[in-house]
CSV table of C-alpha atoms and ligand atoms in Angstrom, one decimal:
chain,number,residue,atom,x,y,z
A,109,MET,CA,117.5,117.6,137.6
A,110,LYS,CA,117.6,113.9,138.5
A,111,LEU,CA,114.7,112.0,137.0
A,112,CYS,CA,113.6,108.4,136.8
A,113,MET,CA,111.2,107.0,134.3
A,114,ILE,CA,109.5,103.7,135.3
A,115,GLY,CA,108.5,101.8,132.2
A,116,THR,CA,110.3,102.2,128.9
A,117,GLY,CA,107.2,101.8,126.7
A,118,TYR,CA,106.1,104.6,124.4
A,119,VAL,CA,105.6,107.3,127.0
A,120,GLY,CA,108.5,106.5,129.3
A,121,LEU,CA,111.1,106.1,126.6
A,122,VAL,CA,110.2,109.1,124.5
A,123,SER,CA,109.8,111.4,127.6
A,124,GLY,CA,113.0,110.0,129.2
A,125,VAL,CA,115.1,110.6,126.1
A,126,CYS,CA,113.7,114.0,125.6
A,127,PHE,CA,114.2,115.1,129.2
A,128,ALA,CA,117.8,113.9,129.0
A,129,ASP,CA,118.2,116.0,125.8
A,130,LEU,CA,117.1,119.0,127.8
A,131,GLY,CA,120.0,118.5,130.1
A,132,ASN,CA,118.5,116.4,132.9
A,133,GLU,CA,120.0,113.2,134.4
A,134,VAL,CA,117.6,110.5,133.5
A,135,ILE,CA,117.4,106.8,134.5
A,136,CYS,CA,115.0,104.7,132.5
A,137,VAL,CA,113.9,101.6,134.4
A,138,ASP,CA,112.2,98.5,133.0
A,139,LYS,CA,111.7,94.9,134.3
A,140,ASP,CA,112.5,93.5,130.9
A,141,LEU,CA,116.2,92.8,131.0
A,142,ASN,CA,116.4,92.2,127.2
A,143,LYS,CA,114.8,95.5,126.5
A,144,ILE,CA,117.3,97.3,128.8
A,145,LYS,CA,120.3,95.4,127.2
A,146,ASN,CA,119.1,96.4,123.8
A,147,LEU,CA,118.5,100.1,124.7
A,148,LYS,CA,122.1,100.2,126.0
A,149,ARG,CA,123.2,99.1,122.6
A,150,GLY,CA,121.0,101.7,120.9
A,151,ILE,CA,118.3,99.2,119.8
A,152,ILE,CA,114.9,100.9,120.2
A,153,PRO,CA,111.8,98.7,120.9
A,154,ILE,CA,109.4,101.0,119.2
A,155,TYR,CA,109.2,102.7,115.8
A,156,GLU,CA,109.5,106.4,116.3
A,157,PRO,CA,111.2,108.7,113.8
A,158,GLY,CA,114.3,110.3,115.3
A,159,LEU,CA,114.2,108.4,118.6
A,160,GLU,CA,117.1,106.1,117.9
A,161,GLU,CA,119.5,109.0,117.1
A,162,LEU,CA,118.4,111.0,120.2
A,163,THR,CA,118.7,107.9,122.5
A,164,LYS,CA,122.2,107.2,121.3
A,165,LYS,CA,123.3,110.8,121.6
A,166,ASN,CA,122.1,111.2,125.2
A,167,PHE,CA,123.3,107.7,126.3
A,168,LYS,CA,126.8,108.6,125.0
A,169,SER,CA,126.7,111.9,126.9
A,170,GLY,CA,126.0,109.9,130.1
A,171,ARG,CA,122.8,111.9,130.9
A,172,LEU,CA,120.7,108.9,130.0
A,173,LYS,CA,120.9,105.6,131.7
A,174,PHE,CA,119.1,102.3,131.5
A,175,THR,CA,118.6,99.8,134.3
A,176,THR,CA,116.4,97.1,135.7
A,177,ASN,CA,117.2,98.1,139.2
A,178,LEU,CA,114.1,100.1,140.3
A,179,SER,CA,115.2,100.6,143.9
A,180,ASP,CA,118.5,102.1,143.0
A,181,ALA,CA,117.0,104.4,140.3
A,182,VAL,CA,114.4,105.7,142.8
A,183,LYS,CA,117.0,106.4,145.5
A,184,ARG,CA,119.0,108.4,143.0
A,185,SER,CA,116.1,110.5,141.7
A,186,GLN,CA,114.1,113.5,142.9
A,187,ILE,CA,111.4,113.2,140.4
A,188,ILE,CA,109.9,109.8,139.5
A,189,PHE,CA,107.6,109.3,136.6
A,190,ILE,CA,105.3,106.3,136.4
A,191,CYS,CA,105.0,105.4,132.7
A,192,VAL,CA,103.8,101.8,132.8
A,193,GLY,CA,100.8,100.5,130.7
A,194,THR,CA,97.2,101.0,131.6
A,195,PRO,CA,95.4,98.7,129.1
A,196,THR,CA,91.7,98.0,129.1
A,197,LYS,CA,90.8,95.2,131.6
A,198,LYS,CA,90.1,91.8,130.0
A,199,ASN,CA,86.5,91.9,131.1
A,200,GLY,CA,85.0,95.3,130.7
A,201,ASN,CA,86.0,98.8,129.7
A,202,ALA,CA,87.8,100.0,132.8
A,203,ALA,CA,91.6,100.6,132.7
A,204,ASP,CA,93.7,97.9,134.3
A,205,LEU,CA,95.8,99.8,136.9
A,206,SER,CA,97.6,96.8,138.4
A,207,GLN,CA,101.0,97.8,137.0
A,208,VAL,CA,100.6,101.4,138.3
A,209,PHE,CA,99.8,100.2,141.8
A,210,ASN,CA,102.6,97.6,141.8
A,211,VAL,CA,105.1,100.4,140.9
A,212,ALA,CA,103.7,102.6,143.7
A,213,LYS,CA,104.1,99.9,146.2
A,214,GLU,CA,107.7,99.0,145.1
A,215,VAL,CA,108.7,102.7,145.1
A,216,SER,CA,107.3,103.2,148.6
A,217,TYR,CA,110.2,101.1,150.1
A,218,ASP,CA,112.8,103.5,148.8
A,219,ILE,CA,111.5,107.0,149.6
A,220,LYS,CA,113.4,108.4,152.6
A,221,ASN,CA,113.6,112.1,151.6
A,222,PHE,CA,111.3,114.3,149.6
A,223,LYS,CA,110.4,113.0,146.1
A,224,ILE,CA,107.7,113.7,143.6
A,225,LEU,CA,105.9,110.7,142.2
A,226,ILE,CA,104.2,111.5,138.9
A,227,THR,CA,101.6,109.6,136.9
A,228,LYS,CA,102.5,110.2,133.2
A,229,SER,CA,100.6,107.1,132.1
A,230,THR,CA,96.9,107.8,131.3
A,231,VAL,CA,95.1,107.0,134.5
A,232,PRO,CA,91.5,107.4,135.5
A,233,VAL,CA,90.4,110.2,137.8
A,234,THR,CA,91.1,109.4,141.5
A,235,THR,CA,94.1,107.1,140.6
A,236,GLY,CA,96.4,109.7,142.2
A,237,ASP,CA,94.4,109.5,145.4
A,238,LYS,CA,94.8,105.7,145.5
A,239,ILE,CA,98.5,105.9,144.9
A,240,GLU,CA,98.8,108.4,147.8
A,241,LYS,CA,97.1,105.8,150.1
A,242,ILE,CA,99.6,103.1,149.0
A,243,LEU,CA,102.5,105.4,149.7
A,244,LEU,CA,101.2,106.5,153.1
A,245,LYS,CA,101.6,102.9,154.3
A,246,LYS,CA,105.4,103.2,154.1
A,247,VAL,CA,106.3,106.8,153.6
A,248,LYS,CA,105.9,109.9,155.8
A,249,LYS,CA,103.5,112.5,154.3
A,250,LYS,CA,106.1,115.2,154.2
A,251,ASN,CA,108.5,113.0,152.1
A,252,PHE,CA,106.4,112.7,149.0
A,253,SER,CA,103.9,114.3,146.7
A,254,ILE,CA,101.8,112.6,144.0
A,255,VAL,CA,101.4,114.7,140.9
A,256,SER,CA,99.5,114.1,137.7
A,257,ASN,CA,101.3,115.2,134.5
A,258,PRO,CA,99.5,113.6,131.5
A,259,GLU,CA,101.3,113.4,128.2
A,260,PHE,CA,99.9,114.4,124.9
A,261,LEU,CA,102.4,112.9,122.5
A,262,ARG,CA,101.3,111.4,119.2
A,263,GLU,CA,103.0,108.3,117.8
A,264,GLY,CA,105.1,109.2,114.9
A,265,GLU,CA,105.4,112.8,116.0
A,266,ALA,CA,106.4,112.3,119.6
A,267,ILE,CA,109.7,114.1,119.7
A,268,ARG,CA,108.3,117.2,118.1
A,269,ASP,CA,105.2,117.0,120.3
A,270,PHE,CA,107.5,116.7,123.4
A,271,ASN,CA,109.6,119.7,122.4
A,272,PHE,CA,106.8,121.9,121.2
A,273,PRO,CA,103.7,121.1,123.3
A,274,ASP,CA,100.6,123.3,123.1
A,275,ARG,CA,100.4,122.9,126.9
A,276,ILE,CA,101.9,121.3,130.0
A,277,VAL,CA,99.4,120.2,132.5
A,278,ILE,CA,100.5,119.7,136.1
A,279,GLY,CA,97.9,118.4,138.6
A,280,THR,CA,98.9,119.2,142.2
A,281,SER,CA,97.8,121.5,145.0
A,282,ASP,CA,101.3,121.3,146.5
A,283,LYS,CA,103.2,124.6,145.9
A,284,LYS,CA,106.6,123.1,146.3
A,285,SER,CA,105.9,120.3,143.7
A,286,ASN,CA,104.4,122.8,141.3
A,287,LYS,CA,107.6,125.0,141.6
A,288,ILE,CA,109.8,122.0,140.8
A,289,MET,CA,107.7,120.8,137.9
A,290,LYS,CA,107.6,124.3,136.5
A,291,SER,CA,111.4,124.5,136.5
A,292,LEU,CA,111.7,121.1,135.0
A,293,TYR,CA,109.6,122.3,132.1
A,294,ALA,CA,111.1,125.8,131.9
A,295,PRO,CA,113.0,125.2,128.6
A,296,LEU,CA,109.7,124.3,126.9
A,297,ILE,CA,107.7,127.1,128.6
A,298,SER,CA,110.3,129.6,127.4
A,299,LYS,CA,109.7,128.3,123.8
A,300,GLY,CA,106.0,129.2,124.1
A,301,ALA,CA,104.3,126.1,125.8
A,302,LYS,CA,101.4,127.1,128.0
A,303,TYR,CA,101.7,125.9,131.6
A,304,LEU,CA,98.6,125.0,133.5
A,305,ASN,CA,98.6,124.1,137.2
A,306,THR,CA,95.3,122.5,138.3
A,307,SER,CA,94.1,119.9,140.8
A,308,ARG,CA,95.3,116.4,140.5
A,309,ARG,CA,91.9,115.1,139.6
A,310,GLY,CA,91.6,117.9,137.1
A,311,ALA,CA,94.8,116.9,135.3
A,312,GLU,CA,93.7,113.3,135.2
A,313,LEU,CA,90.4,114.3,133.6
A,314,ILE,CA,92.0,116.8,131.1
A,315,LYS,CA,93.9,113.9,129.6
A,316,TYR,CA,90.8,111.7,129.0
A,317,ALA,CA,88.6,114.7,128.0
A,318,SER,CA,91.2,115.7,125.4
A,319,ASN,CA,91.4,112.3,123.8
A,320,ALA,CA,87.7,111.8,123.9
A,321,PHE,CA,87.1,115.2,122.3
A,322,LEU,CA,89.6,114.5,119.5
A,323,ALA,CA,87.9,111.1,118.9
A,324,THR,CA,84.5,112.9,118.8
A,325,LYS,CA,85.9,115.3,116.2
A,326,ILE,CA,87.0,112.4,114.0
A,327,SER,CA,83.7,110.5,114.4
A,328,PHE,CA,81.8,113.7,113.7
A,329,ILE,CA,83.6,114.3,110.4
A,330,ASN,CA,83.4,110.6,109.5
A,331,GLU,CA,79.6,110.6,109.8
A,332,LEU,CA,79.4,113.8,107.8
A,333,ALA,CA,81.5,112.1,105.1
A,334,ASN,CA,78.8,109.5,104.8
A,335,LEU,CA,76.3,112.2,104.2
A,336,SER,CA,78.6,114.0,101.8
A,337,GLU,CA,78.9,110.9,99.7
A,338,LYS,CA,75.2,110.8,99.3
A,339,ILE,CA,74.6,114.5,98.4
A,340,GLY,CA,77.7,114.9,96.2
A,341,VAL,CA,79.6,117.3,98.5
A,342,ASN,CA,83.4,117.0,99.0
A,343,ILE,CA,84.0,116.3,102.7
A,344,GLU,CA,87.5,117.9,102.5
A,345,ASP,CA,85.9,121.3,101.6
A,346,VAL,CA,83.6,120.8,104.6
A,347,SER,CA,86.5,120.2,106.9
A,348,ILE,CA,88.4,123.2,105.6
A,349,GLY,CA,85.3,125.4,105.7
A,350,MET,CA,84.5,124.3,109.3
A,351,GLY,CA,88.1,124.4,110.4
A,352,LEU,CA,88.6,128.0,109.4
A,353,ASP,CA,86.4,129.0,112.2
A,354,LYS,CA,88.9,129.4,115.1
A,355,ARG,CA,86.4,128.1,117.5
A,356,ILE,CA,86.3,124.8,115.7
A,357,GLY,CA,89.9,124.5,114.4
A,358,GLY,CA,90.9,122.5,111.3
A,359,ARG,CA,92.9,119.7,112.9
A,360,PHE,CA,91.5,116.2,113.5
A,361,LEU,CA,88.8,116.8,110.9
A,362,ARG,CA,90.3,114.3,108.4
A,363,ALA,CA,87.6,111.8,107.5
A,364,GLY,CA,88.9,108.2,107.1
A,365,PRO,CA,88.6,104.7,108.5
A,366,ALA,CA,87.7,104.1,112.2
A,367,TYR,CA,90.2,105.8,114.5
A,368,GLY,CA,92.5,103.3,116.2
A,369,GLY,CA,95.8,103.1,118.1
A,370,SER,CA,96.5,102.5,121.7
A,371,CYS,CA,94.8,105.6,123.0
A,372,PHE,CA,91.5,106.9,121.6
A,373,PRO,CA,89.7,103.5,121.7
A,374,LYS,CA,91.0,102.6,125.2
A,375,ASP,CA,90.6,106.1,126.7
A,376,THR,CA,87.0,106.7,125.4
A,377,ARG,CA,86.0,103.3,126.9
A,378,ALA,CA,87.8,104.1,130.2
A,379,ILE,CA,86.2,107.6,130.6
A,380,ALA,CA,82.8,106.2,129.9
A,381,ASP,CA,83.5,103.5,132.5
A,382,THR,CA,84.6,106.1,135.1
A,383,ALA,CA,81.5,108.2,134.5
A,384,LYS,CA,79.4,105.1,135.2
A,385,LEU,CA,81.1,104.7,138.5
A,386,PHE,CA,80.2,108.3,139.4
A,387,LYS,CA,76.6,107.7,138.0
A,388,THR,CA,77.0,110.2,135.2
A,389,ASP,CA,75.9,109.6,131.6
A,390,LEU,CA,78.5,110.7,129.1
A,391,SER,CA,76.1,110.0,126.2
A,392,ILE,CA,78.2,111.8,123.6
A,393,ILE,CA,81.3,109.8,124.3
A,394,LYS,CA,79.2,106.6,124.3
A,395,SER,CA,77.8,107.5,120.9
A,396,VAL,CA,81.4,108.1,119.6
A,397,ILE,CA,82.4,104.7,120.7
A,398,LYS,CA,79.4,103.2,118.9
A,399,SER,CA,79.9,105.3,115.8
A,400,ASN,CA,83.6,104.3,115.6
A,401,LYS,CA,82.7,100.6,115.9
A,402,ASN,CA,80.2,101.1,113.0
A,403,ARG,CA,82.8,102.9,110.9
A,404,SER,CA,84.4,99.7,109.6
A,405,VAL,CA,81.0,98.2,108.8
A,406,ILE,CA,80.2,101.2,106.7
A,407,LEU,CA,83.5,101.2,104.8
A,408,LEU,CA,83.2,97.5,104.2
A,409,LYS,CA,79.7,97.9,102.8
A,410,ARG,CA,81.2,100.4,100.4
A,411,VAL,CA,83.9,97.9,99.4
A,412,SER,CA,81.1,95.4,98.7
A,413,LYS,CA,79.3,97.9,96.6
A,414,ILE,CA,82.4,98.9,94.7
A,415,LEU,CA,83.0,95.2,93.8
A,416,LYS,CA,79.3,94.8,92.9
A,417,ASN,CA,78.8,92.4,95.8
A,418,LYS,CA,81.3,89.9,94.3
A,419,ILE,CA,84.1,89.7,96.9
A,420,LYS,CA,84.8,86.0,96.4
A,421,ASN,CA,88.2,85.3,94.8
A,422,LYS,CA,88.8,89.1,94.3
A,423,LYS,CA,92.4,90.1,94.7
A,424,ILE,CA,92.4,93.0,97.2
A,425,THR,CA,95.6,94.9,98.1
A,426,PHE,CA,95.9,96.9,101.3
A,427,LEU,CA,98.5,99.7,101.1
A,428,GLY,CA,99.2,100.3,104.8
A,429,VAL,CA,97.7,98.3,107.6
A,430,THR,CA,98.9,100.3,110.7
A,431,PHE,CA,96.4,102.5,112.5
A,432,LYS,CA,98.1,105.6,111.1
A,433,ALA,CA,101.3,106.5,109.2
A,434,ASN,CA,104.8,106.7,110.7
A,435,THR,CA,104.3,104.0,113.3
A,436,ASP,CA,104.5,100.2,113.2
A,437,ASP,CA,101.6,100.0,115.7
A,438,MET,CA,98.7,97.7,114.8
A,439,ARG,CA,96.7,98.2,118.0
A,440,GLU,CA,93.0,98.6,117.3
A,441,SER,CA,93.9,99.4,113.6
A,442,SER,CA,90.8,99.1,111.4
A,443,SER,CA,92.7,96.8,109.1
A,444,LEU,CA,92.3,94.1,111.8
A,445,THR,CA,88.5,94.3,111.3
A,446,MET,CA,88.5,94.8,107.6
A,447,ILE,CA,90.9,92.1,106.4
A,448,PRO,CA,89.4,89.2,108.3
A,449,TYR,CA,85.9,90.2,107.1
A,450,LEU,CA,87.0,90.3,103.4
A,451,LEU,CA,88.8,87.0,103.9
A,452,LYS,CA,85.6,85.5,105.2
A,453,LYS,CA,83.8,86.6,102.1
A,454,GLY,CA,86.4,84.8,100.0
A,455,ALA,CA,88.8,87.6,99.0
A,456,LYS,CA,92.5,87.0,98.6
A,457,ILE,CA,94.5,89.7,100.4
A,458,LYS,CA,98.0,91.1,99.8
A,459,TYR,CA,99.3,93.9,102.0
A,460,TYR,CA,102.3,96.1,102.0
A,461,ASP,CA,103.2,98.4,104.9
A,462,PRO,CA,106.4,100.5,105.1
A,463,SER,CA,106.8,99.3,108.7
A,464,GLY,CA,107.0,95.7,107.6
A,465,TYR,CA,105.4,92.3,108.1
A,466,LYS,CA,102.6,92.0,110.7
A,467,LYS,CA,102.3,88.8,112.8
A,468,GLU,CA,98.6,89.7,113.4
A,469,PHE,CA,97.7,88.2,110.1
A,470,GLU,CA,99.7,85.0,110.5
A,471,LYS,CA,96.7,83.0,111.6
A,472,PHE,CA,94.8,83.7,108.3
A,473,LYS,CA,95.0,81.8,105.1
A,474,ASN,CA,95.0,83.9,101.9
A,475,VAL,CA,96.8,86.9,103.4
A,476,THR,CA,100.3,87.6,101.9
A,477,PHE,CA,102.8,90.2,102.9
A,478,ALA,CA,104.4,91.8,99.9
A,479,LYS,CA,107.9,93.1,100.3
A,480,ASN,CA,107.3,96.1,98.1
A,481,ILE,CA,104.6,98.3,96.7
A,482,LYS,CA,105.1,96.9,93.2
A,483,SER,CA,104.5,93.2,94.1
A,484,SER,CA,101.6,94.1,96.4
A,485,CYS,CA,99.7,95.8,93.6
A,486,GLU,CA,100.4,93.3,90.8
A,487,GLY,CA,97.2,91.7,89.5
A,488,ALA,CA,95.0,93.5,92.1
A,489,ASP,CA,91.3,93.9,91.4
A,490,LEU,CA,91.0,96.5,94.1
A,491,ILE,CA,93.7,98.5,95.9
A,492,ILE,CA,92.7,99.9,99.2
A,493,ILE,CA,94.8,102.8,100.6
A,494,HIS,CA,94.3,102.1,104.3
A,495,THR,CA,97.1,104.1,105.9
A,496,GLU,CA,98.3,107.6,104.8
A,497,TRP,CA,102.0,106.8,104.4
A,498,ASN,CA,103.9,109.3,102.2
A,499,ASP,CA,105.1,106.3,100.1
A,500,PHE,CA,101.7,106.0,98.6
A,501,LYS,CA,101.0,109.6,97.7
A,502,SER,CA,102.5,109.8,94.2
A,503,LEU,CA,102.4,106.3,92.8
A,504,ASN,CA,101.6,105.4,89.2
A,505,PHE,CA,98.9,102.9,89.8
A,506,LYS,CA,98.3,102.2,86.1
A,507,SER,CA,101.7,100.7,85.6
A,508,LEU,CA,101.7,99.1,89.1
A,509,SER,CA,98.6,97.0,88.8
A,510,LYS,CA,99.0,95.9,85.1
A,511,LYS,CA,95.2,95.2,85.1
A,512,ARG,CA,93.0,97.2,82.8
A,513,ASN,CA,90.2,97.7,85.2
A,514,VAL,CA,91.9,98.1,88.6
A,515,ILE,CA,89.9,100.0,91.2
A,516,ILE,CA,91.3,102.2,93.9
A,517,TYR,CA,89.5,102.9,97.2
A,518,ASP,CA,91.4,105.7,98.8
A,519,MET,CA,90.3,105.6,102.5
A,520,ARG,CA,92.6,108.5,103.4
A,521,ASN,CA,91.9,110.9,100.5
A,522,ILE,CA,95.6,111.1,99.7
A,523,LEU,CA,95.4,110.9,95.9
A,524,SER,CA,94.4,113.5,93.4
A,525,PRO,CA,91.1,112.3,91.8
A,526,GLU,CA,91.8,114.4,88.7
A,527,LYS,CA,95.1,112.8,88.2
A,528,ILE,CA,93.8,109.3,88.8
A,529,LYS,CA,90.8,109.8,86.5
A,530,LYS,CA,93.2,110.9,83.7
A,531,ASP,CA,94.7,107.5,84.0
A,532,LYS,CA,91.3,106.0,83.5
A,533,ILE,CA,91.3,104.2,86.8
A,534,SER,CA,88.0,103.8,88.8
A,535,TYR,CA,88.6,105.8,91.9
A,536,PHE,CA,86.6,105.9,95.1
A,537,ALA,CA,87.4,108.1,98.1
A,538,ILE,CA,85.9,109.1,101.4
A,539,GLY,CA,83.1,111.6,101.5
A,540,LYS,CA,83.1,112.6,97.9
B,655,UGA,C1,96.7,110.3,120.5
B,655,UGA,C2,96.6,111.8,120.8
B,655,UGA,O1,96.6,112.6,119.5
B,655,UGA,C3,97.8,112.3,121.6
B,655,UGA,O2,97.6,113.7,121.9
B,655,UGA,C4,97.8,111.5,122.9
B,655,UGA,O3,99.0,111.8,123.7
B,655,UGA,C5,97.9,110.0,122.5
B,655,UGA,O4,96.8,109.7,121.7
B,655,UGA,C6,97.9,109.3,123.9
B,655,UGA,O5,96.9,109.3,124.6
B,655,UGA,O6,99.0,108.7,124.2
B,655,UGA,P1,98.0,108.7,118.8
B,655,UGA,O7,97.1,107.6,119.3
B,655,UGA,O8,99.4,108.5,118.6
B,655,UGA,O9,97.8,110.1,119.7
B,655,UGA,O10,97.5,109.1,117.3
B,655,UGA,P2,96.6,110.3,116.6
B,655,UGA,O11,97.5,110.9,115.7
B,655,UGA,O12,95.9,111.1,117.5
B,655,UGA,O13,95.6,109.4,115.7
B,655,UGA,C7,94.6,108.5,116.4
B,655,UGA,C8,93.7,108.0,115.3
B,655,UGA,O14,92.9,109.0,114.8
B,655,UGA,C9,94.4,107.3,114.1
B,655,UGA,O15,93.7,106.1,113.8
B,655,UGA,C10,94.3,108.4,113.1
B,655,UGA,O16,94.3,107.9,111.8
B,655,UGA,C11,92.9,109.0,113.4
B,655,UGA,N1,92.7,110.3,112.8
B,655,UGA,C12,93.4,111.4,113.3
B,655,UGA,C13,91.7,110.5,111.9
B,655,UGA,O17,91.1,109.6,111.4
B,655,UGA,N2,91.5,111.8,111.4
B,655,UGA,C14,92.2,112.9,111.9
B,655,UGA,O18,91.9,114.0,111.4
B,655,UGA,C15,93.2,112.6,112.9
């Protein structure tokens, strides 16, 4: 099939490359000429394991093309995916849809025969209806169909998630579009993915509801971890014990720092905002947003307690600063709240992250990027494991720190407390 992905950000690029790998002809469009030039040379703008190889392979085969020419790409394609950003508006919690609507307008000039226009970006309920209105100004009704097809890819696992999705959600009441979408996804359906055809608004809501529910699971277990710490219970046992009940499920029950990234924080805010427009109180989601904001406050209080309220001049090392492992993404990472707070209290911070230097900390004095784990830990009073990179799972902290009384605060519960205690290192974890 002939597809075009508008926007080569996270969603557009991963989906475009993976669709090409399934044998489709895919044109990826972006306004950013530099990005397109780089992509043609195999330089990938995001950090995603396996994506570079897959991009090069499909580009070489000719199935995958990159261009800045939107009009030409639209004319050549039958299925057009809108994959541009939908960030939170500067003032407020609503999603900023200006990029989506601009694309809809631009595309409308080039549709002369039947094409399917799909929102793959996360868009609030009723966005499809608004795009349809924009299209109707220029295009005959019979020549287009607006479909919602939300993506459920996780950063760092995106290629696997694309190829083995739990479900494919297609929001349309148009039978012809549904048939085309089903055949586009046939290779994944035959491998076991469930296919759900629902209304367009239904699909739009499923995306937000899913992210909000996962965020709720995380906040729920994080709050229980607070209780576990007080009553001497291991939160990991609680997660396992709960998760074994199939109705609950064990995934997304890992207690840790505040959830971050480009999706959960933004999408929980946006769905709460949509609900407000429709005069509905999503009180659970609002509580989750509040609980997650408070999460860093709670963990910082514990840091303070661990250091006996003497943060000034303490050398604190952050192992990992990204919002999760296997990504270089810093968006809404809890390290962006924690590090500035500790600096304000007079701490000296060193950090190491396998994804490299972070410009986000440039503006602060007393923050140093260490080029390797060894130099980041040298002389540290406290080592905070902030992100669960594999690189940190089997380190010998005793020889790394060279300090007799180094303390470790393992915010991801990745180390074995028994092993650490054998090394006579003070060890603190989450929910134990
Ligand atoms: C999330 C969803 O998982 C994807 O299904 C969705 O497609 C994507 O958002 C999106 O809307 O585009 P992502 O933001 O890449 O994916 O990251 P997750 O792996 O979901 O992690 C989000 C946050 O939750 C991270 O800060 C992570 O550390 C935290 N988390 C996750 C926990 O604290 N505990 C867990 O058990 C799981």
